[in-house]
Structures are given as structure tokens and as C-alpha cells.
Coordinates of C-alpha atoms in Angstrom, one line a residue:
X113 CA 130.6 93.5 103.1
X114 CA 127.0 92.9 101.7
X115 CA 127.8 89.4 101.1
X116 CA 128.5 89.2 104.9
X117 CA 125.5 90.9 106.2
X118 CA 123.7 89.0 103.4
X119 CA 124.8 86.2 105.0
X120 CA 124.0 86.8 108.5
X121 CA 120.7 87.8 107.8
X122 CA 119.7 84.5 106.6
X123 CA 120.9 82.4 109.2
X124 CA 119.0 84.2 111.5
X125 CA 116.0 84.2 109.4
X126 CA 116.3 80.3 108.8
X127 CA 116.8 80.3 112.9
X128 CA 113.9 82.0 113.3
X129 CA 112.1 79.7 110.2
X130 CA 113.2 76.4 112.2
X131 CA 111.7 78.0 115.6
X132 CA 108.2 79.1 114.1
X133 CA 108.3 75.4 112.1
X134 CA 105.8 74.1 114.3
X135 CA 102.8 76.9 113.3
X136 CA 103.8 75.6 109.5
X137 CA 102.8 72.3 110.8
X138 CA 99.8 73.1 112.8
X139 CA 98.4 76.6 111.2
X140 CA 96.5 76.1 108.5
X141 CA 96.5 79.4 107.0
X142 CA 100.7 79.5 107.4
X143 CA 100.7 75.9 106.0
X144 CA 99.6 77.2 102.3
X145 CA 102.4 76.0 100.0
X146 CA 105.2 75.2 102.5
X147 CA 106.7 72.4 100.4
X148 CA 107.3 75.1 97.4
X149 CA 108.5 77.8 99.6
X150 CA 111.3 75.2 101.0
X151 CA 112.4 74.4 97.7
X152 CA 110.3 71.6 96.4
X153 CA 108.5 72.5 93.1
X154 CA 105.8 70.4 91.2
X155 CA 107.0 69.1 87.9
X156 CA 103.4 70.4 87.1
X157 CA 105.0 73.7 87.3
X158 CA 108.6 73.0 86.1
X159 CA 106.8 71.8 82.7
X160 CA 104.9 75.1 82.5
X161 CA 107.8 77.5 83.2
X162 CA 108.8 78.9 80.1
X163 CA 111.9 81.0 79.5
X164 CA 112.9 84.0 79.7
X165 CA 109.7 84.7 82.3
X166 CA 109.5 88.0 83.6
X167 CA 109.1 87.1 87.7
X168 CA 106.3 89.3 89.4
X169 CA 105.8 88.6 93.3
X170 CA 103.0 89.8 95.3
X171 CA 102.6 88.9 98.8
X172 CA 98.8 88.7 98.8
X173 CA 95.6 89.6 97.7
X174 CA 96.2 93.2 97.9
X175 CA 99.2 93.4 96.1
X176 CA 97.9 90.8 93.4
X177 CA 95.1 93.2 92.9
X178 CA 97.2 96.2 92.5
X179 CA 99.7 94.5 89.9
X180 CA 97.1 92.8 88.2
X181 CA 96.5 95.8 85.8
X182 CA 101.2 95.9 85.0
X183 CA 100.3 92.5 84.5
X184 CA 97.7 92.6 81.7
X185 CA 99.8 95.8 80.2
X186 CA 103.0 93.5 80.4
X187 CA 101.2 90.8 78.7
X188 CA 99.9 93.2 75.9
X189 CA 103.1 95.0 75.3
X190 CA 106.0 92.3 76.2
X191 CA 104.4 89.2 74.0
X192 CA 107.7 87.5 73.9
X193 CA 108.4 87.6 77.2
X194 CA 106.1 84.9 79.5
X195 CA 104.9 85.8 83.3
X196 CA 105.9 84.2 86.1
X197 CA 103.5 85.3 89.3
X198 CA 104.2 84.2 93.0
X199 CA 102.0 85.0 96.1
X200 CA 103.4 83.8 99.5
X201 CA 100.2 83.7 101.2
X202 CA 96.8 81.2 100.2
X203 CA 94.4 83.7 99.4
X204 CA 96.9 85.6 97.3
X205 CA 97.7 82.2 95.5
X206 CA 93.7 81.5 94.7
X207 CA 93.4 85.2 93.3
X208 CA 96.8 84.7 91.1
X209 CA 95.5 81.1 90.0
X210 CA 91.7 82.5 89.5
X211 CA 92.9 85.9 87.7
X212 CA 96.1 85.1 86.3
X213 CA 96.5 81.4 85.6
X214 CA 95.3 81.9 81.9
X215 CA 98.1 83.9 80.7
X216 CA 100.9 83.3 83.4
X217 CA 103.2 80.4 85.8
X218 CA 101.5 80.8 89.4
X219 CA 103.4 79.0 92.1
X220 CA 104.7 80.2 96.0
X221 CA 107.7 82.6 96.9
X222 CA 110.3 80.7 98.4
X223 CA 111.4 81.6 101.5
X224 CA 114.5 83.8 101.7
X225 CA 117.3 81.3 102.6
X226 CA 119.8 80.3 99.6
X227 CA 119.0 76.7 99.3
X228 CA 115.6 77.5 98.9
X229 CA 115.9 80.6 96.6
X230 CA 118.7 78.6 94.4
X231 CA 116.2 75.9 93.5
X232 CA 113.3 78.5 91.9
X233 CA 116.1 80.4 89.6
X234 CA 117.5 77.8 88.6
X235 CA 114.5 76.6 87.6
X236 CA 113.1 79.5 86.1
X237 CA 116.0 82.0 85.1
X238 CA 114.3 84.9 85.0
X239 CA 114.7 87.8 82.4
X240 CA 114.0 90.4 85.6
X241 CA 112.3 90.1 88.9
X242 CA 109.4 93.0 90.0
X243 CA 108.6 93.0 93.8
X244 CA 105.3 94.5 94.5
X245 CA 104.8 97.1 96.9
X246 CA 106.7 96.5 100.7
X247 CA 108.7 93.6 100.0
X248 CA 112.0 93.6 99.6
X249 CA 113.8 90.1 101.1
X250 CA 117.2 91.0 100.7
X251 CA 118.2 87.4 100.3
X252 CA 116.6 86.8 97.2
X253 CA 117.6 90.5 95.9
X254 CA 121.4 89.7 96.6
X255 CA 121.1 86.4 94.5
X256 CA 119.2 87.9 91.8
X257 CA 122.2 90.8 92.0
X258 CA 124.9 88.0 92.3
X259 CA 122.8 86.2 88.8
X260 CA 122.7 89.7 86.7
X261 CA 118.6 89.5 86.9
X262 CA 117.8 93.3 86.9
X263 CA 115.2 94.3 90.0
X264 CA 112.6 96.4 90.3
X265 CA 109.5 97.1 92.6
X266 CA 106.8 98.8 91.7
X267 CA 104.2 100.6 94.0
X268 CA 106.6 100.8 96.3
X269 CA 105.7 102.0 100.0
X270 CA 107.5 102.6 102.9
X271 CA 105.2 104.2 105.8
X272 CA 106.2 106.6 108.1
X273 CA 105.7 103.6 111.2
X274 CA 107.9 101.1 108.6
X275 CA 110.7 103.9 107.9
X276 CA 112.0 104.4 111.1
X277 CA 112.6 100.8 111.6
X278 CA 114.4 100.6 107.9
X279 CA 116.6 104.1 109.5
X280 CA 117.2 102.7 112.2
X281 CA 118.6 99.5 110.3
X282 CA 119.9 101.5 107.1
X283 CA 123.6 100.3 107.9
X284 CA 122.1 97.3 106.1
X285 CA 119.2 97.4 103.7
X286 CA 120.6 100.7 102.5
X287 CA 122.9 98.3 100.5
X288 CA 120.0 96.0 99.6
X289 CA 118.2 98.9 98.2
X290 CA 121.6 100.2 96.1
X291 CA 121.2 96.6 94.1
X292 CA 117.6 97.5 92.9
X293 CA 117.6 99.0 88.9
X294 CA 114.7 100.7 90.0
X295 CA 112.3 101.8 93.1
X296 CA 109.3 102.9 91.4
X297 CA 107.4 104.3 94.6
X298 CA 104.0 105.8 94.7
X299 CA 104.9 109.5 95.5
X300 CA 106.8 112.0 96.7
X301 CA 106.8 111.4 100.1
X302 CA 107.8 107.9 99.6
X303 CA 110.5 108.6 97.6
X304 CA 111.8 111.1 100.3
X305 CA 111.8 107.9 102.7
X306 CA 113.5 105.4 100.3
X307 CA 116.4 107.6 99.5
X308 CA 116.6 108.8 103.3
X309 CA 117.3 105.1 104.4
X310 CA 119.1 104.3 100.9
X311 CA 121.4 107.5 101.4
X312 CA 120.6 108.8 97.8
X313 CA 118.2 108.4 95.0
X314 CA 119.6 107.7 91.8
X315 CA 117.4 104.5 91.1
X316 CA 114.3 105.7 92.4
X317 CA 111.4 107.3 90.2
X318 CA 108.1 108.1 91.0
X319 CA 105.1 106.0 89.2
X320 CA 102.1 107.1 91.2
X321 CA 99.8 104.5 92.5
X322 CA 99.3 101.5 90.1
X323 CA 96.3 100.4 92.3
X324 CA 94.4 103.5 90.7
X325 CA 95.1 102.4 87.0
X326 CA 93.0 99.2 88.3
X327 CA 89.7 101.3 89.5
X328 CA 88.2 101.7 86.2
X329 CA 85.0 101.0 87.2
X330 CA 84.4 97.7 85.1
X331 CA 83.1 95.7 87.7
X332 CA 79.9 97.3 87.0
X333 CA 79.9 94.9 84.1
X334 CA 80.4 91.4 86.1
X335 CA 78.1 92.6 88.9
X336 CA 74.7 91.5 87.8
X337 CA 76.0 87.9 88.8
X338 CA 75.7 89.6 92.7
X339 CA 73.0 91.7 91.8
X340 CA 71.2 88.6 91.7
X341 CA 71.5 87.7 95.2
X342 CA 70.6 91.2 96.3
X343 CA 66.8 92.6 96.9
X344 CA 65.5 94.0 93.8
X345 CA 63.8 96.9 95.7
X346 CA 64.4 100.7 93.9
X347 CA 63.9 101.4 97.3
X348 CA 67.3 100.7 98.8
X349 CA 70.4 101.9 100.5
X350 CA 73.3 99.6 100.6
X351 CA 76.6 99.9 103.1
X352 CA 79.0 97.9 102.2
X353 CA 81.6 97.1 104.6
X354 CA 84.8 95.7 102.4
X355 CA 88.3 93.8 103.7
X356 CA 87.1 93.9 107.5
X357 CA 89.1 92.4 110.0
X358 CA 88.5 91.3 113.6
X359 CA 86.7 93.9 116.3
X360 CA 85.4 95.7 112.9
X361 CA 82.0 93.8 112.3
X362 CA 81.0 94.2 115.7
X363 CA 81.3 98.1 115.3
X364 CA 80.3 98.0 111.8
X365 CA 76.9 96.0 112.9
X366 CA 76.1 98.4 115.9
X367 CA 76.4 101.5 113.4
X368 CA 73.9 99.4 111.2
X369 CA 71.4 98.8 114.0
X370 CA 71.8 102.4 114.6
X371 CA 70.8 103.6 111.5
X372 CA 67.7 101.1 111.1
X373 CA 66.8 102.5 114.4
X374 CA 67.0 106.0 113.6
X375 CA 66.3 106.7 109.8
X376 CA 63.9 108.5 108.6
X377 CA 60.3 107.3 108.3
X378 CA 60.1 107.1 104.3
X379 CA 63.7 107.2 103.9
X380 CA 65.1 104.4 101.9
X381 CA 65.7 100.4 103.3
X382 CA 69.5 100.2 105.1
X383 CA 71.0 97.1 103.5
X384 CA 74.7 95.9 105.0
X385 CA 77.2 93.9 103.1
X386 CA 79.9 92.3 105.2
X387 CA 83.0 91.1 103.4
X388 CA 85.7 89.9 105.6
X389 CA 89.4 90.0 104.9
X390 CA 90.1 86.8 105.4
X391 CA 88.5 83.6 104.3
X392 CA 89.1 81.7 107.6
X393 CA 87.3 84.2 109.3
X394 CA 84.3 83.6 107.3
X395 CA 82.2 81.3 109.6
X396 CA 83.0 83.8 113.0
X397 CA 81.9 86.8 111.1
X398 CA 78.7 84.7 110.4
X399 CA 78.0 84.0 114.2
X400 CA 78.4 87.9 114.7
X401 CA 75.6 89.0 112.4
X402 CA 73.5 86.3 114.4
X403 CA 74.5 87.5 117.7
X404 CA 73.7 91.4 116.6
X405 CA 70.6 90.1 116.2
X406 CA 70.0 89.0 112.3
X407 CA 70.0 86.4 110.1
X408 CA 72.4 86.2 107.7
X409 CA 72.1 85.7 104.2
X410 CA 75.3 84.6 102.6
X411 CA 76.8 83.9 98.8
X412 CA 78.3 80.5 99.8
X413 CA 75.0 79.4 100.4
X414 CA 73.6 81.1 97.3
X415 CA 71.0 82.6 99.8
X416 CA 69.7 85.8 97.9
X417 CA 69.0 88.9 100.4
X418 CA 64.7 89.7 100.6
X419 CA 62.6 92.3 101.4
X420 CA 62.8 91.8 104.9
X421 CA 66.5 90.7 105.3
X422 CA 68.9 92.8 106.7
X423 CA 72.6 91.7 106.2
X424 CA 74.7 90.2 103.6
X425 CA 77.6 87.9 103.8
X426 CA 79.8 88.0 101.1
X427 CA 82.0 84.8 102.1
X428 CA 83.9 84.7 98.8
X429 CA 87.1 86.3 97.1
X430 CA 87.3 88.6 94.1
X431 CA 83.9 90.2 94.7
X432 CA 84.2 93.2 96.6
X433 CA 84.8 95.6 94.0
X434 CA 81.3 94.2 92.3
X435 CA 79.6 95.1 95.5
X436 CA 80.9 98.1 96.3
X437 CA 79.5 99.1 92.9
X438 CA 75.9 98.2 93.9
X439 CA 76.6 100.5 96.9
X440 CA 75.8 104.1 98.2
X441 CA 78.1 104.1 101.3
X442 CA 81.3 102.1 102.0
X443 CA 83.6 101.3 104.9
X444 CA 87.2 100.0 104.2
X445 CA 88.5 97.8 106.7
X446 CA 92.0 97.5 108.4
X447 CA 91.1 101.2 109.9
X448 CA 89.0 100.8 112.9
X449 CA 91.4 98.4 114.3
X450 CA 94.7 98.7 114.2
X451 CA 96.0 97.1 111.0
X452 CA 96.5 100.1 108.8
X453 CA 94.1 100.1 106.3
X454 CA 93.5 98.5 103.0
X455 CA 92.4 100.6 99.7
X456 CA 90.9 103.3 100.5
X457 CA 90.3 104.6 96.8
X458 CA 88.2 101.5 96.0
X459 CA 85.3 102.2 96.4
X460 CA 85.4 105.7 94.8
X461 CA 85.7 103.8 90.9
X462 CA 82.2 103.4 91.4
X463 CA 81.3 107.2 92.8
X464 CA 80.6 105.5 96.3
X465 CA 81.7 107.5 99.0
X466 CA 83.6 106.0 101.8
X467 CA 84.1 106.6 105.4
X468 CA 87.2 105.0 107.4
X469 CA 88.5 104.3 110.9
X470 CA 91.4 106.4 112.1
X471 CA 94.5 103.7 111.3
X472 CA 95.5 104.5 108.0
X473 CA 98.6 104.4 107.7
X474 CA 99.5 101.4 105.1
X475 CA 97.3 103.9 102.8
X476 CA 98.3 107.2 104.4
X477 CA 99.2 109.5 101.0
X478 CA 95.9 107.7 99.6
X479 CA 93.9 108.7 102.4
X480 CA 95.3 112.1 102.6
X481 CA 95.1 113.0 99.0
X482 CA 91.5 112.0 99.4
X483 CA 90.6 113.4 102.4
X484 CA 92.0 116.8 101.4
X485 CA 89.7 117.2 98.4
X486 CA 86.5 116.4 100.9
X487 CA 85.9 113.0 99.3
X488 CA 87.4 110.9 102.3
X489 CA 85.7 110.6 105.7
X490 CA 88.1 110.1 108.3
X491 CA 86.9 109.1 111.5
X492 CA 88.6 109.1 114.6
X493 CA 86.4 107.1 117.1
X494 CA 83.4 104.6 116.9
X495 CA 81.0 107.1 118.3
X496 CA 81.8 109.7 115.2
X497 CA 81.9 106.6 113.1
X498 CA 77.9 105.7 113.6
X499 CA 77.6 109.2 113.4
X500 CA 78.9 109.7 110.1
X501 CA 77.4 107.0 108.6
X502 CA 74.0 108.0 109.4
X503 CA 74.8 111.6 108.3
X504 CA 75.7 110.1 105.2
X505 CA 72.6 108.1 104.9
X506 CA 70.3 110.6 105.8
X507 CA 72.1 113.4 103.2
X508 CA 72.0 112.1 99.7
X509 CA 73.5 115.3 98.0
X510 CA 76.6 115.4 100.2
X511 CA 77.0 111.5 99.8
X512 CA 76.6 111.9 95.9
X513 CA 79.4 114.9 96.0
X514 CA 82.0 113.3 98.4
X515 CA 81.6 110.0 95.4
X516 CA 82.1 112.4 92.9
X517 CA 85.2 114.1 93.8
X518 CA 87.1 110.7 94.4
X519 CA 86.1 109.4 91.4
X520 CA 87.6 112.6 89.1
X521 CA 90.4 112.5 91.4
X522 CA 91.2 108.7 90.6
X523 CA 90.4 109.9 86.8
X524 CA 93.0 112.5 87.1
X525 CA 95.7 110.5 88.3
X526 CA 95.6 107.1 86.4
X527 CA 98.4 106.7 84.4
X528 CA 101.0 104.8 86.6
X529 CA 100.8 101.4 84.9
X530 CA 102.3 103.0 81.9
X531 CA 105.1 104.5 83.6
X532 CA 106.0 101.1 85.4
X533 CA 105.8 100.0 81.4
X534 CA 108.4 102.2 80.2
X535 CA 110.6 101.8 83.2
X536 CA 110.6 98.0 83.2
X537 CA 111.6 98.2 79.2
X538 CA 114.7 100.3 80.0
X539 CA 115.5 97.7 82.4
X540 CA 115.0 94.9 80.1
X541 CA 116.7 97.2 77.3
X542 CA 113.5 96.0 75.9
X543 CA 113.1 97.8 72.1
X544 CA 110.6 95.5 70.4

């Protein structure tokens, strides 16, 4: 029965594949590594594929980020056993390849039709295969089921939006999530989800979130390389806005100009750092910040931000984290508009208190957990979001609390890496 459905799903997803071929041809940010994800791989990357690999995938930058830290534990405490990483999407392939590429394979995910997925395991022949986070693609699970390679996800999430569309189909991935050795989700609630679709929980366990074991605050380290492009002025406030996305600057820039036109006489200089999403974006986001009236200053351009600049562009991957440490207030993007939010618990490795848009739902139990300990701002309009941002501007004492208490809560709950450790070892019936 599983092969069946197994089967029918991928003829309707290569339908679908061949109908949407012409955006592969034409989009350039759907074009990123076509020719691997149909089955073609480099001999570049067939030479450097060693055995036994330990398959990781993570869909994009996000996701990267999140395992990088399993990663570097894996590394440390399964020597023997080499990493393979794939990304499906470009900038999750220049994070793997700029983070990764020292110690691990980096290539694309193939798409999930056999002929496709056939060619990468045979090539690789995995020792196990770790999905990160939402993915699943049941095609690729079923062959890995069908080969004896033991999966596993880790930081498993299924919202509350995504779960009633897995119930509603449960006839069918409630059998793709039975082939799974383990679901290691995030928390309780998602675990209640999983087995509620699955129809039981036997292979599910609860990790916490591995993005937390990542916020340890070393960034500070690396930042001076920013610091540099930044005004040297004690007399500073800087708001950084990370992972924004489209109809986000434009509110994020009016709540800027509101603050420079209300502070406080001898109240310290409002600085704003924009760091979009996505890199193809980069160049829009620049025209914004001219047509809310300033000139940028940007890292591409190695421009460094004066006295009497206003705005920063941070057109470049892999620096956020290093300016939200140089901040004192942070927005995190994906929640004014409605994408669902990105990290939210970012920004508080560095004490930096953080105010979001209402659409949080990709990071819901982050958010919550955050928000009910007082450290999270939660917004639900643009009007209470200029508002809250001044307030936290104009209140130094209630911005340095609200930074505090997510940073000891993140302290307080690290420790999820290590349990995706042990569980991946009883997988691999790993004793060494």
C-alpha cells in the first residue's frame, strides 16, 4: 500500500516538476543547482564522496544554521564517519560551502522522483540520512526505507497552520512518518502534532530546539571585522533589522524616521541596520533606504557608516548574528508580513532585546516561550510597532532587562545538540 501511494505521489510531483520547468529555466534564484537536483552530479563531487557519509539535508540558510552546531558535534564525536551536507536552495548552498566545505561533501538535494533520488545513493550510500527541521519528501524516505539507511530528523516542526494540512492528508504521510527511526521534534507541542497525524508515537522524542545550542554568543569574537564599517561613536544606539523580507523595510524605515524625529534631545544617535533575507533582494532594499529619504551605506561597497549617516546595508550572508551583537534593539523579519517568522531567539545570545511583527507562527513555541517570561515583544500592528520601538529606545533599563531574561532563558535550555548525539548513535548502533 505505501509503495502505491509512494508511487503516485511522484508522478504527480514529477507532473507538476515538468509544468513549473520553465521558472527552472528562466528564474534565477529556482535555477541554483538544477542539473544536480535532476540527477547529474559533478565528478568533482563523486571524487570527494567518501563512504560511509552520514547524509544531513537542510533546505536553506535557516536550517543550515540551526544544524550547523549537530554538525560540528557529529564531526567531533563520529570521526570515522564523513559528512555529507545538501541544501536545495542557493543561499543555503553558499552557507554549507562557506561554513561547512572544510570538514564535509556539499552538493544539491535531488528532487524527489526515483530516477533522480537513485543516482545520489547510489553514489553516496549513506550510513543514515538526517532531515532538518520541516522536510520530509516521502519519496526519498521510502527509498532510503526500501535501502535499510536508518532516518531521522532533527528539530523537527510541524505548525499548527502546517498540521492541519498533514491531518487532513494523514491517510498518507502517516505511513511516511512510521518509516522514520526517529522524529526528534523541538517540544512538546510538536510532538503532540507529529504523533496526532502519525497515529502514535513510538519513534518520536523530544530534543528541544538545536537552534539554541547555536546562540552562544561567539560572534562577538568575529565582529570587529563589522565593527569596522560601523561609527565609532560611544554615543550610539543601533536597531538592527535581521532576515527582512518584502513590505518589512518600508515599515521598519518609517519606525526609524520616527524615532530620529522624536528622541530625546541628548539621547543617544539612532543607527539602523538592514539585512534582507534574500540576496536578490539586495539592490531593491537599497532603492528603499534612498526613497525614505537616506543614503545608504552598504558592506558590498565596503562603505563604513559616519557620524552623520543614518542607515546600514548589510548586503552579505553569514553576518547577521555579528550585528545583532553590536546592537541594543532588534527586529526579526518574516513577522510583519506574512511569512511566519524567522529566529526569534537570535538576537537574545547577545542580551539584545527584540520586538516582532504578529506572524509568528514558523517560530511559534519560540516566541511563546519568550514572550511569556517578558523578554519577547510581540506586536500586533505597525502603529504599536513604531511604538514599541521608541519605547524601547527611550527606556534603557527595561531594554537591558527584556535582553537579559532571553539570554538566561536560552542558557537554561541549551543542551539539544547533545540529545540529537545520543539519538543518532542508537540509530547508527554507533559504540565507538
Amino acid at each position: 500500500m505505501v509503495s502505491i501511494m509512494i508511487l503516485l505521489y511522484q508522478i504527480g510531483f514529477t507532473m507538476v516538476l515538468l509544468l513549473v520547468s520553465p521558472i527552472l529555466l528562466f528564474s534565477s534564484r529556482a535555477r541554483f543547482g538544477v542539473s544536480q537536483k535532476l540527477g547529474f552530479i559533478p565528478q568533482s563531487i563523486k571524487d570527494s564522496i567518501k563512504p560511509k557519509s552520514i547524509w544531513v539535508h537542510a533546505v536553506s540558510v535557516g536550517e543550515f544554521n540551526a544544524v550547523l552546531p549537530l554538525l560540528k558535534k557529529m564531526k567531533e564525536n563520529l570521526p570515522d564517519l564523513p559528512l555529507f551536507v545538501t541544501t536545495t536552495t542557493g543561499t543555503g548552498q553558499a552557507m554549507a560551502k562557506e561554513k561547512a566545505a572544510s570538514f564535509a561533501t556539499v552538493a544539491y538535494f535531488p528532487y524527489d522522483m526515483p530516477s533522480s533520488i537513485n543516482t545520489w545513493l547510489d553514489a553516496v550510500k549513506p550510513s543514515a540520512f538526517l532531515l532538518v527541521e520541516t522536510e520530509i519528501w516521502p519519496g526519498f524516505v521510502y527509498a532510503c526505507h526500501k535501502r535499510k539507511i536508518p532516518v531521522m530528523s532533527v528539530n523537527a516542526r510541524m505548525s499548527p497552520r502546517s498540521f492541519k494540512s498533514y491531518f487532513k492528508l494523514r491517510f498518507f504521510f502517516k505511513e511516511v512518518l512510521r518509516l522514520f527511526s526517529i522524529i526528534g521534534v523541538q517540544s512538546k507541542a510538536e510532538a503532540e502534532r507529529f504523533a496526532s497525524v502519525q497515529g502514535g508515537g513510538d519513534n518520536i522524542q523530544i530534543f528541544g530546539n538545536i537552534k539554541l545550542d547555536g546562540l552562544t554568543g561567539d560572534a562577538t569574537k568575529n565582529a570587529t571585522v563589522l565593527k569596522d564599517y560601523l561609527t565609532s561613536d560611544p554615543n550610539q544606539f543601533f536597531f538592527t533589522a535581521g532576515s527582512t523580507h518584502e513590505g518589512e523595510e518600508v515599515l521598519v524605515l518609517d519606525a526609524f524616521k520616527h524615532l530620529i524625529q522624536n528622541k530625546k534631545e541628548h539621547g543617544p544617535t539612532p543607527k539602523l541596520i538592514i539585512a534582507p533575507r534574500h540576496p536578490e533582494r539586495f539592490e531593491h532594499v537599497r532603492n528603499l533606504i534612498k526613497e525614505a529619504g537616506f543614503e545608504p551605506k552598504s558592506f558590498s561597497k565596503s562603505e563604513k557608516l559616519n557620524a552623520g549617516d543614518h542607515v546600514f546595508l548589510l548586503d552579505t550572508l553569514g553576518k547577521l548574528m555579528e550585528a545583532y551583537s553590536l546592537s541594543q534593539l532588534a527586529f526579526v523579519g518574516g513577522t510583519l508580513v506574512n511569512i511566519g517568522g524567522h529566529n526569534v531567539a537570535e538576537p537574545f545570545a547577545f542580551s539584545v532585546p527584540v520586538v516582532c511583527g504578529p506572524y509568528i507562527q514558523k517560530t511559534r513555541d519560540l516566541a511563546n516561550a519568550l514572550a511569556d517570561i517578558d523578554a519577547l515583544t510581540v506586536v500586533s500592528n505597525n502603529d504599536e510597532f513604531k511604538l514599541q520601538v521608541k519605547y524601547l529606545y527611550d527606556h534603557k533599563e527595561e531594554a537591558l532587562r527584556k535582553g537579559n531574561l532571553g539570554k538566561n532563558w536560552i542558557d537554561q535550555n541549551l543542551g539539544a545538540c547533545d540529545q540529537a548525539l545520543i539519538a543518532l548513535k542508537k540509530v547508527l548502533k554507533y559504540d565507538s
